[in-house]
Short mmCIF file of C-alpha atoms in Angstrom, two decimals:
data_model
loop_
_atom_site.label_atom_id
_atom_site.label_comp_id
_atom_site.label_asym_id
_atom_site.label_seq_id
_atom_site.Cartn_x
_atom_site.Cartn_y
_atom_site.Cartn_z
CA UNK X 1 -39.16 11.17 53.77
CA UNK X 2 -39.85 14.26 52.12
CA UNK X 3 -39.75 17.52 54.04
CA UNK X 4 -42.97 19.42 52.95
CA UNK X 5 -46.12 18.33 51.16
CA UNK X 6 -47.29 21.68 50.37
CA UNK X 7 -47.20 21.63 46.71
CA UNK X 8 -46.37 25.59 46.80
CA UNK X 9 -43.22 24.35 48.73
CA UNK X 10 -41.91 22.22 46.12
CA UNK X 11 -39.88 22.61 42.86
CA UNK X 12 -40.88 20.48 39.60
CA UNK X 13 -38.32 18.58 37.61
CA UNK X 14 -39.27 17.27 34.24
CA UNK X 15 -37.05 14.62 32.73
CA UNK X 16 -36.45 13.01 28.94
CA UNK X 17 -39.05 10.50 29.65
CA UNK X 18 -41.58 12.91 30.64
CA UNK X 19 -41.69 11.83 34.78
CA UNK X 20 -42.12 14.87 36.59
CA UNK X 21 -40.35 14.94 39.95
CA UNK X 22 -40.96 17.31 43.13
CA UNK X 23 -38.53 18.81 45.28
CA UNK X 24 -38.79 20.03 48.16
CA UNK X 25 -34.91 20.07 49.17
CA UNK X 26 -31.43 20.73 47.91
CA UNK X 27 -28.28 19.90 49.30
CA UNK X 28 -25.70 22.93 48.98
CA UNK X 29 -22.24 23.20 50.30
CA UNK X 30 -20.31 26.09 52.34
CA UNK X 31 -19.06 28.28 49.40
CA UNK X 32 -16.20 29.21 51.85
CA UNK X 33 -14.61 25.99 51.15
CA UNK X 34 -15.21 25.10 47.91
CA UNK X 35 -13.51 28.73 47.30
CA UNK X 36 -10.28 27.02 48.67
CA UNK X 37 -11.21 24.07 46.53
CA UNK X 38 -11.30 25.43 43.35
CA UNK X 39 -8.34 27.65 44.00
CA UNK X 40 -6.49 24.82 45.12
CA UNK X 41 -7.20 22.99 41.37
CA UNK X 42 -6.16 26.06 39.39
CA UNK X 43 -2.64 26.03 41.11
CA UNK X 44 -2.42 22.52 40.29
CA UNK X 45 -3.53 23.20 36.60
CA UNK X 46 -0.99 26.00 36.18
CA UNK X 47 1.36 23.55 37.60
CA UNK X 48 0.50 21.01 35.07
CA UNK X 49 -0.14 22.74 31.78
CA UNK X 50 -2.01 20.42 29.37
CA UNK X 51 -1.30 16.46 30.18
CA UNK X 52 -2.00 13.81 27.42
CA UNK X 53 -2.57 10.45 29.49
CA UNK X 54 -4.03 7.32 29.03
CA UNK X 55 -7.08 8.36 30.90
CA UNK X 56 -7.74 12.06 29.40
CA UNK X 57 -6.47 15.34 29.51
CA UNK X 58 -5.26 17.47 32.55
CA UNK X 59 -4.96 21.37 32.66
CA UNK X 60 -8.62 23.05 33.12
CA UNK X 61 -9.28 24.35 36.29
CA UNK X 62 -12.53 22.40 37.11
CA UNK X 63 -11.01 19.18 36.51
CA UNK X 64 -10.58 16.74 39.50
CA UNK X 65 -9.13 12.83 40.00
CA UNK X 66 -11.88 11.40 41.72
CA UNK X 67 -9.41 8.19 42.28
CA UNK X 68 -6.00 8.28 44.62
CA UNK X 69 -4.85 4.81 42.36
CA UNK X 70 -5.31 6.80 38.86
CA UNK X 71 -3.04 10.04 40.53
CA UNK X 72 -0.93 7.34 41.32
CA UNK X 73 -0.62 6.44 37.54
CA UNK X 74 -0.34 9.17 36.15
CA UNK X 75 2.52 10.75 38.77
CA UNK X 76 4.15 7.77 37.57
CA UNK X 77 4.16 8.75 33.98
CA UNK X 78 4.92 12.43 33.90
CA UNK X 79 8.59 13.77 34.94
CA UNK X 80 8.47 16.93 35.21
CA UNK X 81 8.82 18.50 39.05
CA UNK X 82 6.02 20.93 38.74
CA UNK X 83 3.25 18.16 36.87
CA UNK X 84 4.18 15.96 40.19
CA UNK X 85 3.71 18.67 42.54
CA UNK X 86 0.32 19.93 40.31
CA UNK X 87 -0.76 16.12 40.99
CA UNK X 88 0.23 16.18 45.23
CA UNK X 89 -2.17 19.34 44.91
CA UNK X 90 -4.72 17.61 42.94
CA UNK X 91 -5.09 15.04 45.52
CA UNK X 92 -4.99 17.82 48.44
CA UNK X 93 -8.01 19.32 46.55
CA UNK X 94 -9.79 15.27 46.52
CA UNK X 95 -9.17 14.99 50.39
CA UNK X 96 -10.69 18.62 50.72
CA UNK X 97 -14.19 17.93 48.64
CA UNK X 98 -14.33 14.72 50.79
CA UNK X 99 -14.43 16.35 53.49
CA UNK X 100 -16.57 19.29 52.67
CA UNK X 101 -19.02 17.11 51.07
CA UNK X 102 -19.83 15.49 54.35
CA UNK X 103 -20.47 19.29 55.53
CA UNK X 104 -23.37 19.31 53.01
CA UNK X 105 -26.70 20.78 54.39
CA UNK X 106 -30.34 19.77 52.74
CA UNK X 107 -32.00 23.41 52.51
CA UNK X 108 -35.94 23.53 52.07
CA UNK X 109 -36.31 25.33 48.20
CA UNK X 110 -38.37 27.93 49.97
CA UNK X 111 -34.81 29.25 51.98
CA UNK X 112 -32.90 28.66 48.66
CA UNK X 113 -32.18 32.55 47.54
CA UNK X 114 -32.60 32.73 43.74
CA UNK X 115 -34.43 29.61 43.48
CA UNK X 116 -36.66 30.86 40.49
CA UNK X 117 -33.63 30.55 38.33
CA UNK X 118 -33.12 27.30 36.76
CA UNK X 119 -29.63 27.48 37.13
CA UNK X 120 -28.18 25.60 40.43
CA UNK X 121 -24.69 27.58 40.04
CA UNK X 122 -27.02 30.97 41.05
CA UNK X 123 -29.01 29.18 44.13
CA UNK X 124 -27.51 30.30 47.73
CA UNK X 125 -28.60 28.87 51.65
CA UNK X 126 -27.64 31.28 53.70
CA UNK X 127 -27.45 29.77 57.54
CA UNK X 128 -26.77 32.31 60.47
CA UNK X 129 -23.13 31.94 62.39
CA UNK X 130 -21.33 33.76 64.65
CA UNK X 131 -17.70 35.07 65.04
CA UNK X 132 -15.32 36.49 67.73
CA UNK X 133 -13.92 39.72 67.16
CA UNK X 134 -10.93 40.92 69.35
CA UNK X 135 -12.33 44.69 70.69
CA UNK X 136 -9.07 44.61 73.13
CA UNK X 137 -7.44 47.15 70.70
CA UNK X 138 -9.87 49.68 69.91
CA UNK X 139 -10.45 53.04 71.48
CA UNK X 140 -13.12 54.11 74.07
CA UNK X 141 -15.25 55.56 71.31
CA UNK X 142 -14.77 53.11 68.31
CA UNK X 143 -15.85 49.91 70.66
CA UNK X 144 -18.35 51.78 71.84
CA UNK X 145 -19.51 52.67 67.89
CA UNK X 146 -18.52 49.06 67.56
CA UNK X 147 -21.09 47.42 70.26
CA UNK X 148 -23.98 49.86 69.07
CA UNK X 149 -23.90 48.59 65.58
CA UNK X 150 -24.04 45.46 66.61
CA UNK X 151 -26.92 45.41 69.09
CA UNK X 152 -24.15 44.73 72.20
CA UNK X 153 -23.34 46.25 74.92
CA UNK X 154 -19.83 45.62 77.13
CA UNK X 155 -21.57 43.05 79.48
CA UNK X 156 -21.10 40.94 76.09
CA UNK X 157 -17.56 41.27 76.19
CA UNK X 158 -15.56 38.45 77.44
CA UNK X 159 -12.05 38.11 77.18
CA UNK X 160 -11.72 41.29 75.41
CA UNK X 161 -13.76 39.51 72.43
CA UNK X 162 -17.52 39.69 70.97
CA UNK X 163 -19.32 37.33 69.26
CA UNK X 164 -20.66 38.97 66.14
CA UNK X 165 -23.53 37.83 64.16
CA UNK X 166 -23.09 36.50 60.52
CA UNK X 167 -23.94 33.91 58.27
CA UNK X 168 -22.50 31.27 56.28
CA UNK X 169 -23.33 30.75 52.23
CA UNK X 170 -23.57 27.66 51.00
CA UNK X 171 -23.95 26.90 47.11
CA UNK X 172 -23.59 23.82 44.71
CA UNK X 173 -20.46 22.04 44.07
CA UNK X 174 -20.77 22.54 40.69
CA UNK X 175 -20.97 19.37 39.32
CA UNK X 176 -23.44 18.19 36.59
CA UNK X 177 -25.80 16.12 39.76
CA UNK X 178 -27.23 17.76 42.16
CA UNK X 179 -28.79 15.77 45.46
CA UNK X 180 -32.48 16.47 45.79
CA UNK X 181 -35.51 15.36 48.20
CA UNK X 182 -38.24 14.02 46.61
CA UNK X 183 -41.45 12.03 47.16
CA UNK X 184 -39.18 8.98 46.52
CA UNK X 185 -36.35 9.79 48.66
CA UNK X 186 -32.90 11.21 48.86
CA UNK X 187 -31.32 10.92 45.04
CA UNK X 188 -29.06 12.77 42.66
CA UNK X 189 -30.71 14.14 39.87
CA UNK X 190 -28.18 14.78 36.59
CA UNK X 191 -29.08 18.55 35.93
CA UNK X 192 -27.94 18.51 32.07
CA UNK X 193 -31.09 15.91 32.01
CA UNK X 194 -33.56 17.95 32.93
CA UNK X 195 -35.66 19.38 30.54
CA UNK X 196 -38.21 21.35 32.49
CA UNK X 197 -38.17 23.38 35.76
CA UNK X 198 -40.98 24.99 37.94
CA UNK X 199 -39.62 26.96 40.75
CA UNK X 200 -41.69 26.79 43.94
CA UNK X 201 -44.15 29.56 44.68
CA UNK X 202 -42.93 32.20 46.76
CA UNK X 203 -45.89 33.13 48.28
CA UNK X 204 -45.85 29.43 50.47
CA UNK X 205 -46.76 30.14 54.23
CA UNK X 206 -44.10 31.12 56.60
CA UNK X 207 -41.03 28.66 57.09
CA UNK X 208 -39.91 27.12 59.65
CA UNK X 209 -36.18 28.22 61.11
CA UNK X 210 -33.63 27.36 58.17
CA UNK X 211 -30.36 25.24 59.09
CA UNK X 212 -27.84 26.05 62.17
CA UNK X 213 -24.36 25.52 62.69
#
């Protein structure tokens, strides 16, 4: 079911055969992770240098095995210690996207920051968080600087710790689809297909409370 029906809410895709669709969500994923994702596949592409196999070529960072049987074949072919242990880390990155893609959040386009650009590498969803910080080991005077900037005083102290308010980025994956909501449904939209873009109009009425987690 789509989210909003405002029109000013919604983003317009045009595609090859001239169907227009409308948006009016975006799934993005914590940027944290995939951070630790894509460093995780440059170690394993320094590891294994440039790989001829019988499915393709190994080495660039953004590359990915999408299927544990095919890192299977191709550990099987290569001999070197460093291409095996560049494969181990390829599948440590697969098991990591699997389970950060089930962390995936549908933000509404209007809490999308840089929306307007029809690139989905620049959009961000910010969603507000909270951390502890230990205060045990600061001075009188710098927890007390510490608790003013942060609208607390020490009755929000517990165990010599604060909770801090923050907020969590979350981004595309970077691959070529993208998961939308449109007036058909969830689908994945390939973005190298799209022809045409309309961002949504920022001045849409007020909206509702974004994502928690």
């Amino acid at each position: 079911m789509p989210l909003y029906d405002n029109a000013s809410d919604q983003a317009v895709l045009l595609l090859p055969s001239g169907q227009t669709l409308k948006v009016q969500g975006i799934e993005l994923y914590p940027a944290d992770e995939l951070g630790h994702i894509a460093a995780t596949r440059a170690e394993a592409a320094r590891n294994l240098g440039t790989v001829s196999t019988g499915i393709g070529f190994i080495g660039s960072p953004a590359w990915a095995i999408g299927a544990s049987a095919a890192l299977g074949f191709i550990e099987s072919a290569v001999a070197e210690a460093n291409k095996k242990a560049g494969l181990r880390l390829l599948a440590k990155a697969e098991e990591m996207w699997t389970a950060t893609s089930r962390r995936g959040l549908l933000f509404r386009v209007l809490d999308i920051d840089r929306i307007d650009r029809p690139a989905p590498s620049a959009w961000v969803g910010n969603v507000p968080a909270s951390e502890p910080v230990f205060v045990g080991a600061m001075g009188r005077k710098e927890k007390r600087q510490f608790l003013e900037l942060h609208g607390k005083t020490e009755a929000d102290v517990v165990n010599d710790h604060v909770e801090r308010r923050t907020s969590r980025s979350y981004v595309h994956h970077g691959d070529d689809f993208i998961m939308v909501d449109t007036e058909f449904g969830l689908m994945n939209v390939r973005w190298s297909s799209v022809v045409g873009y309309v961002a949504p109009s920022r001045a849409a009425s007020q909206p509702p409370p974004i994502p928690t987690i």
